[in-house]
mmCIF file of C-alpha atoms in Angstrom:
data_model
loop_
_atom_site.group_PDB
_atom_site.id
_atom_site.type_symbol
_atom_site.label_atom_id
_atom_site.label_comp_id
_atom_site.label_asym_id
_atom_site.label_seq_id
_atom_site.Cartn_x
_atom_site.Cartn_y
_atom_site.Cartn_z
ATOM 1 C CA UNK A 27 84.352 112.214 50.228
ATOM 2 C CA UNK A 28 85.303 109.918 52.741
ATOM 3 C CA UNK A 29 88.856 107.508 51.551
ATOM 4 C CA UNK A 30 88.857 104.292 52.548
ATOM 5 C CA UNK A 31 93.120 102.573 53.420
ATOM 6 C CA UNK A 32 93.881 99.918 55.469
ATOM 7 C CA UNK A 33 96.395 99.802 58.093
ATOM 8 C CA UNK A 34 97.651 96.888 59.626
ATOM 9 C CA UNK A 35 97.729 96.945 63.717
ATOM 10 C CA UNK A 36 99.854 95.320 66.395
ATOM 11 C CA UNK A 37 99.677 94.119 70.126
ATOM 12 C CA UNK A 38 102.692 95.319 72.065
ATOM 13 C CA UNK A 39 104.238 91.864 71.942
ATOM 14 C CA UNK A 40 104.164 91.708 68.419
ATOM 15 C CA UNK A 41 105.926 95.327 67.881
ATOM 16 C CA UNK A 42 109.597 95.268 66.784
ATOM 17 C CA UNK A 43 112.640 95.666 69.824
ATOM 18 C CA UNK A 44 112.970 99.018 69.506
ATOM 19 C CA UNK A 45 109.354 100.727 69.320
ATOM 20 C CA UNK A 46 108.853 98.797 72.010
ATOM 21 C CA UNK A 47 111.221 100.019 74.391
ATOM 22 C CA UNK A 48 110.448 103.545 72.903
ATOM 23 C CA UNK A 49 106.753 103.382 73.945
ATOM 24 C CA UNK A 50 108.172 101.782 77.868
ATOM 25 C CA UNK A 51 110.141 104.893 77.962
ATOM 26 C CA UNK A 52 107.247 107.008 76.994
ATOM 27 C CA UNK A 53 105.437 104.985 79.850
ATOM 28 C CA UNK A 54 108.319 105.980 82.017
ATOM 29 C CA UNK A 55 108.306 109.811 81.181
ATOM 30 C CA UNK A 56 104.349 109.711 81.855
ATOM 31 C CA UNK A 57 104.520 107.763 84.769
ATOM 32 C CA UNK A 58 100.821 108.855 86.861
ATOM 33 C CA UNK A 59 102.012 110.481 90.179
ATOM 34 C CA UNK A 60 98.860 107.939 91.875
ATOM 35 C CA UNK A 61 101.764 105.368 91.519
ATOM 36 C CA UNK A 62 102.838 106.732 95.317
ATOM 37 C CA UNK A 63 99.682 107.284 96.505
ATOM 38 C CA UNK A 64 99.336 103.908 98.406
ATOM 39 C CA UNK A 65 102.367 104.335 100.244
ATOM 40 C CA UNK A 66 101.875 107.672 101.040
ATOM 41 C CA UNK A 67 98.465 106.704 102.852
ATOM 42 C CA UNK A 68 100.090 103.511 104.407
ATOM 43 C CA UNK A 69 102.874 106.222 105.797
ATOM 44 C CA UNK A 70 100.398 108.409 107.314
ATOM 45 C CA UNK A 71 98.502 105.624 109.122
ATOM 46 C CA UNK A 72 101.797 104.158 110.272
ATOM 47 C CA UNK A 73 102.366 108.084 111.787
ATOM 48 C CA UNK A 74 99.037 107.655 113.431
ATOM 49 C CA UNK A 75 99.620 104.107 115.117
ATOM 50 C CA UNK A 76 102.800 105.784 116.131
ATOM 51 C CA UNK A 77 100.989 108.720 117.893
ATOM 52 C CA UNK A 78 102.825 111.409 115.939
ATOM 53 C CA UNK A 79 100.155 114.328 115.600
ATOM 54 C CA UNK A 80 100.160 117.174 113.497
ATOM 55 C CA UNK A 81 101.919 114.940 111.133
ATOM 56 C CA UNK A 82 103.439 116.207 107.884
ATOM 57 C CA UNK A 83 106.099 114.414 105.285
ATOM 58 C CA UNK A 84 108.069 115.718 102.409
ATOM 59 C CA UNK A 85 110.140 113.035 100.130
ATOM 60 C CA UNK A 86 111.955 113.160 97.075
ATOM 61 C CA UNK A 87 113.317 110.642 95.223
ATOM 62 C CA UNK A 88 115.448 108.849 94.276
ATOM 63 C CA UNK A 89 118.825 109.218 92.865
ATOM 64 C CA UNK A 90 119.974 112.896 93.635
ATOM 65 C CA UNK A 91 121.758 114.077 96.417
ATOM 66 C CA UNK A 92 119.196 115.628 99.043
ATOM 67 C CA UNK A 93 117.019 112.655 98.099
ATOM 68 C CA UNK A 94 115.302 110.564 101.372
ATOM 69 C CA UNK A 95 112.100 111.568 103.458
ATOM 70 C CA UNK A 96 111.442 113.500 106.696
ATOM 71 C CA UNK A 97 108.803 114.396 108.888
ATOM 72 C CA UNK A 98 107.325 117.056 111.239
ATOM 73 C CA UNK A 99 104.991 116.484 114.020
ATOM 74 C CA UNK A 100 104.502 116.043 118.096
ATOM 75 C CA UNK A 101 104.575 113.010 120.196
ATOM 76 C CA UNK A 102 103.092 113.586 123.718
ATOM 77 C CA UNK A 103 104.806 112.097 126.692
ATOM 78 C CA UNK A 104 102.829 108.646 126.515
ATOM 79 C CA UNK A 105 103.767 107.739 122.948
ATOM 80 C CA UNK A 106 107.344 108.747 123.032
ATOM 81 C CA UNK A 107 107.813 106.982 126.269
ATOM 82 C CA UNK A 108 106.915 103.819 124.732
ATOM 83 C CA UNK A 109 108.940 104.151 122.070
ATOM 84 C CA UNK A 110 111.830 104.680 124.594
ATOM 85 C CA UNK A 111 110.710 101.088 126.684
ATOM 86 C CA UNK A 112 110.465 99.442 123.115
ATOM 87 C CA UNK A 113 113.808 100.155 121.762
ATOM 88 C CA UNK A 114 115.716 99.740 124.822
ATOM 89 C CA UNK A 115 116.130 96.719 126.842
ATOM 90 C CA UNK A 116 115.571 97.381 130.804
ATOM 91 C CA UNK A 117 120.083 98.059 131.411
ATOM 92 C CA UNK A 118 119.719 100.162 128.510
ATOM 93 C CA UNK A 119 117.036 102.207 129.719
ATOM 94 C CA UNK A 120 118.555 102.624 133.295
ATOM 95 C CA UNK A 121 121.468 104.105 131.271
ATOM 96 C CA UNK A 122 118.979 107.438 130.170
ATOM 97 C CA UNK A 123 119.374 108.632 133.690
ATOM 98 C CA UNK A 124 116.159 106.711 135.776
ATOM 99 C CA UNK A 125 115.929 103.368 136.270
ATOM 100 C CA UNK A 126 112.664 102.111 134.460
ATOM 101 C CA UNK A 127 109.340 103.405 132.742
ATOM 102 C CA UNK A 128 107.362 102.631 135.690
ATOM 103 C CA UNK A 129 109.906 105.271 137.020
ATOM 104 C CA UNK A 130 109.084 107.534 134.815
ATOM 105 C CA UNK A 131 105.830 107.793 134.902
ATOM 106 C CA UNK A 132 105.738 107.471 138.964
ATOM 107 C CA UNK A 133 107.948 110.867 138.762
ATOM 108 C CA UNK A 134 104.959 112.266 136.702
ATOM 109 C CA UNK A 135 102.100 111.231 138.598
ATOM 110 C CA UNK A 136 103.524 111.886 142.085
ATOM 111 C CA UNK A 137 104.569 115.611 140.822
ATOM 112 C CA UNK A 138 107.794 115.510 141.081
ATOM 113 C CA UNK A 139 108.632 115.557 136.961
ATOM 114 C CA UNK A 140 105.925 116.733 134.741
ATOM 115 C CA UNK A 141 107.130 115.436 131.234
ATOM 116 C CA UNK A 142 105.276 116.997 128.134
ATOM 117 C CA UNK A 143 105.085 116.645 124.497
ATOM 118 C CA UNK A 144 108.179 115.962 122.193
ATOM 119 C CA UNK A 145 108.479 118.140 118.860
ATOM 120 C CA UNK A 146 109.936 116.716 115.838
ATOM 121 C CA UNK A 147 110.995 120.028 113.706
ATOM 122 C CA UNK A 148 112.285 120.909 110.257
ATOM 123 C CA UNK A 149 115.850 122.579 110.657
ATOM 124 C CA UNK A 150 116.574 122.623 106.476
ATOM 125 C CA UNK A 151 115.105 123.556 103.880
ATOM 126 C CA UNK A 152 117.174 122.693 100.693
ATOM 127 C CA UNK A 153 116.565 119.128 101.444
ATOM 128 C CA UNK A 154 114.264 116.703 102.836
ATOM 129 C CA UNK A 155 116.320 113.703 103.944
ATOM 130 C CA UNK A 156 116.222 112.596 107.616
ATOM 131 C CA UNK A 157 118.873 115.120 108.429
ATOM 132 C CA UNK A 158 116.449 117.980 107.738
ATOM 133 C CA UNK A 159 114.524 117.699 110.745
ATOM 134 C CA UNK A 160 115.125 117.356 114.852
ATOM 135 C CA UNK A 161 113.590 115.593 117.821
ATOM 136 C CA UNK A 162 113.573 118.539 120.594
ATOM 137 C CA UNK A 163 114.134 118.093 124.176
ATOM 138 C CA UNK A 164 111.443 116.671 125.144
ATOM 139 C CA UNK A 165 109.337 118.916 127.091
ATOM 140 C CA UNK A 166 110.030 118.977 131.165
ATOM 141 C CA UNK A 167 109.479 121.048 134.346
ATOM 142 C CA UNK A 168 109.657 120.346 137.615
ATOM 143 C CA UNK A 169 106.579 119.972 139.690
ATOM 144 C CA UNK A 170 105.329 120.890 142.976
ATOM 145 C CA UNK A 171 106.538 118.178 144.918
ATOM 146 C CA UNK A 172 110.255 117.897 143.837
ATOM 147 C CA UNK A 173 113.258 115.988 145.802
ATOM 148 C CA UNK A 174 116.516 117.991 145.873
ATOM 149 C CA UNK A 175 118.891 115.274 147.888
ATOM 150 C CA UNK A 176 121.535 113.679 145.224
ATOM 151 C CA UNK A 177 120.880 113.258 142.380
ATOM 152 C CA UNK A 178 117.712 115.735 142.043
ATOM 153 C CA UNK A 179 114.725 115.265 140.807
ATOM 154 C CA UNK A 180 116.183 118.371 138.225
ATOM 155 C CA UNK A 181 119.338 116.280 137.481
ATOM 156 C CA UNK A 182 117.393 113.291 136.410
ATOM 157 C CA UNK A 183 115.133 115.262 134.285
ATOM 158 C CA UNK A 184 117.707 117.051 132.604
ATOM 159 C CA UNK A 185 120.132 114.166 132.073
ATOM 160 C CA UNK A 186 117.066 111.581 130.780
ATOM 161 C CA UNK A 187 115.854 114.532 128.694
ATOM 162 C CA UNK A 188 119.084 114.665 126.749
ATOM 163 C CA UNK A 189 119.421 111.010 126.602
ATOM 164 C CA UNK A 190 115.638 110.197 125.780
ATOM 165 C CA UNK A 191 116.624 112.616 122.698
ATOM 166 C CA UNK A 192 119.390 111.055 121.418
ATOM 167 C CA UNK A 193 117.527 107.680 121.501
ATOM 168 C CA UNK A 194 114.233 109.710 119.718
ATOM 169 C CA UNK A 195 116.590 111.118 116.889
ATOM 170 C CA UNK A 196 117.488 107.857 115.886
ATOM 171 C CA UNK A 197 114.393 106.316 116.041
ATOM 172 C CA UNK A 198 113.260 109.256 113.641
ATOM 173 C CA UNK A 199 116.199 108.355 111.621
ATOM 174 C CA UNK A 200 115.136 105.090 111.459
ATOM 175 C CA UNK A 201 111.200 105.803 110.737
ATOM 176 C CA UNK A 202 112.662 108.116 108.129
ATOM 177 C CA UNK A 203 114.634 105.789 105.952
ATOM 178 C CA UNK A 204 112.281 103.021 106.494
ATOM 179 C CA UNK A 205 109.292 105.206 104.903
ATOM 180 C CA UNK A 206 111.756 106.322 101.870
ATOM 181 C CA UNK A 207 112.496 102.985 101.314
ATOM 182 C CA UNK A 208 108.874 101.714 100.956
ATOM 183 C CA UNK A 209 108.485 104.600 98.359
ATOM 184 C CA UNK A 210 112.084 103.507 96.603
ATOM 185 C CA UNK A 211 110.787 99.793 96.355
ATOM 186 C CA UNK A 212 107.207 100.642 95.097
ATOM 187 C CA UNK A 213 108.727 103.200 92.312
ATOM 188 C CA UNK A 214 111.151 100.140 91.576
ATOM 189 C CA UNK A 215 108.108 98.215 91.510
ATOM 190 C CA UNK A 216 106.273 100.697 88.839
ATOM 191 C CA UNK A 217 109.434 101.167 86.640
ATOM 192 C CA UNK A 218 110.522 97.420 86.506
ATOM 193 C CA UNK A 219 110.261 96.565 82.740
ATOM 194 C CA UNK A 220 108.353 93.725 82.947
ATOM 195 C CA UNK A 221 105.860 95.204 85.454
ATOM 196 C CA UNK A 222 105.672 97.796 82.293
ATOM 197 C CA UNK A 223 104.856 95.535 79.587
ATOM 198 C CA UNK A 224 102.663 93.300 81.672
ATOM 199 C CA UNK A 225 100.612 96.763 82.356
ATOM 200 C CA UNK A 226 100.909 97.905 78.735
ATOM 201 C CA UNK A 227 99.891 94.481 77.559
ATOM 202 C CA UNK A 228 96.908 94.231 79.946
ATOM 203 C CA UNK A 229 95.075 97.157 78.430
ATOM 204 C CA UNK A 230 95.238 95.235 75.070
ATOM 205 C CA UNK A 231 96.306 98.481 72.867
ATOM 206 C CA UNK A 232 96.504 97.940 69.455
ATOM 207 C CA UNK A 233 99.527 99.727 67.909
ATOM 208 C CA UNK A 234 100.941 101.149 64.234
ATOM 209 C CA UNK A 235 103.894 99.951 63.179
ATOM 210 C CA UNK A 236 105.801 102.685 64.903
ATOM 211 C CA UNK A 237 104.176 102.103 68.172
ATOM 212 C CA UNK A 238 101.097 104.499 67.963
ATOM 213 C CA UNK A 239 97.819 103.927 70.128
ATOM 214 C CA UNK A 240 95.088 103.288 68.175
ATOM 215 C CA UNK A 241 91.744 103.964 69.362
ATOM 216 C CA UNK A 242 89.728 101.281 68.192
ATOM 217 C CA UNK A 243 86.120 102.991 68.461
ATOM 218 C CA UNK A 244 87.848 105.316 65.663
ATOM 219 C CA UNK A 245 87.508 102.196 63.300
ATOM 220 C CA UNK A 246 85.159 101.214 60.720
#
């Protein structure tokens, strides 16, 4: 035989202090992993505008040392070209060992330097900060038609090789810590208390006493 008692429900506003912030940390220890899921797709179209192919990412976040993001993938000699001429005014560039991109690229097309694709590779394991992975060399021979007076056409690649590199590794540093931060401030964003009770209060829960969900197509 079915008993009949009446309980008395809440909203979340009008819960005591404390069962409050005991159902926001319940909300925290559940947190849905979709939370990153935006920023993980805006990261992987950001990789694409960038021209980085085969394009992989591992994070972890965010307090613990080993924390940050990194990423594998390839850049062929078009994309990371332009992110040399875009980071580097034109005396900076001259300082990687030829003069301009025009340069460059006239080396390529008149056979003389045949640039290829530059490999961003994971070098750690334990981790996944930006330090976990490399920019390689960027990939060079010389071609058919190459000039051996002072300097060489195999001094210039080898010398704006190394320096395109050191200019790519930061660039990937940068990338990096940009991306981890995007994933930092939307977590922040998730967590933030009163993000939490405006979401808990939105659903329009009703609550026992001691902060319990009621499910109201349970009542008669």
């Amino acid at each position: 035989m079915p008993v009949e008692k009446t309980i008395k429900l809440y909203s979340f506003k009008e819960l005591n202090d404390d069962t409050q912030e005991n159902i926001i940390s319940n909300y925290l220890q559940d947190l849905p992993e979709w939370w990153s899921d935006d920023v993980e797709e805006r990261i992987r179209n950001e990789a694409e505008v960038l021209g980085i192919k085969d394009f992989d990412f591992s994070w972890s976040g965010f307090w613990s040392q080993g924390d940050g993001l990194s990423f594998t993938g390839t850049l062929n000699f078009k994309s990371w070209l332009l992110i040399l001429s875009e980071r580097l005014n034109n005396e900076q560039f001259s300082k990687l060992g030829i003069n301009t991109p025009t340069d460059v690229v006239i080396l390529q097309e008149a056979n003389r330097i045949n640039w290829g694709l530059c490999k961003i590779e994971r070098v750690s394991h334990m981790y996944v900060h930006e330090n976990t992975v490399a920019v390689c060399l960027p990939d060079s021979q010389l071609g058919w038609d190459e000039r051996r007076g002072y300097p060489s056409d195999n001094e210039r690649m080898l010398t704006f090789g190394k320096n395109a590199q050191k200019v790519l590794a930061d660039w990937k540093n940068e990338v990096c810590c940009k991306w981890y931060a995007d994933l930092q401030e939307a977590y922040e964003s998730h967590t933030d208390r009163d993000n939490i009770i405006e979401n808990i209060s939105a659903h329009n829960n009703l609550f026992t006493v001691t902060g319990v969900i009621v499910d109201e197509s349970e009542l008669v």
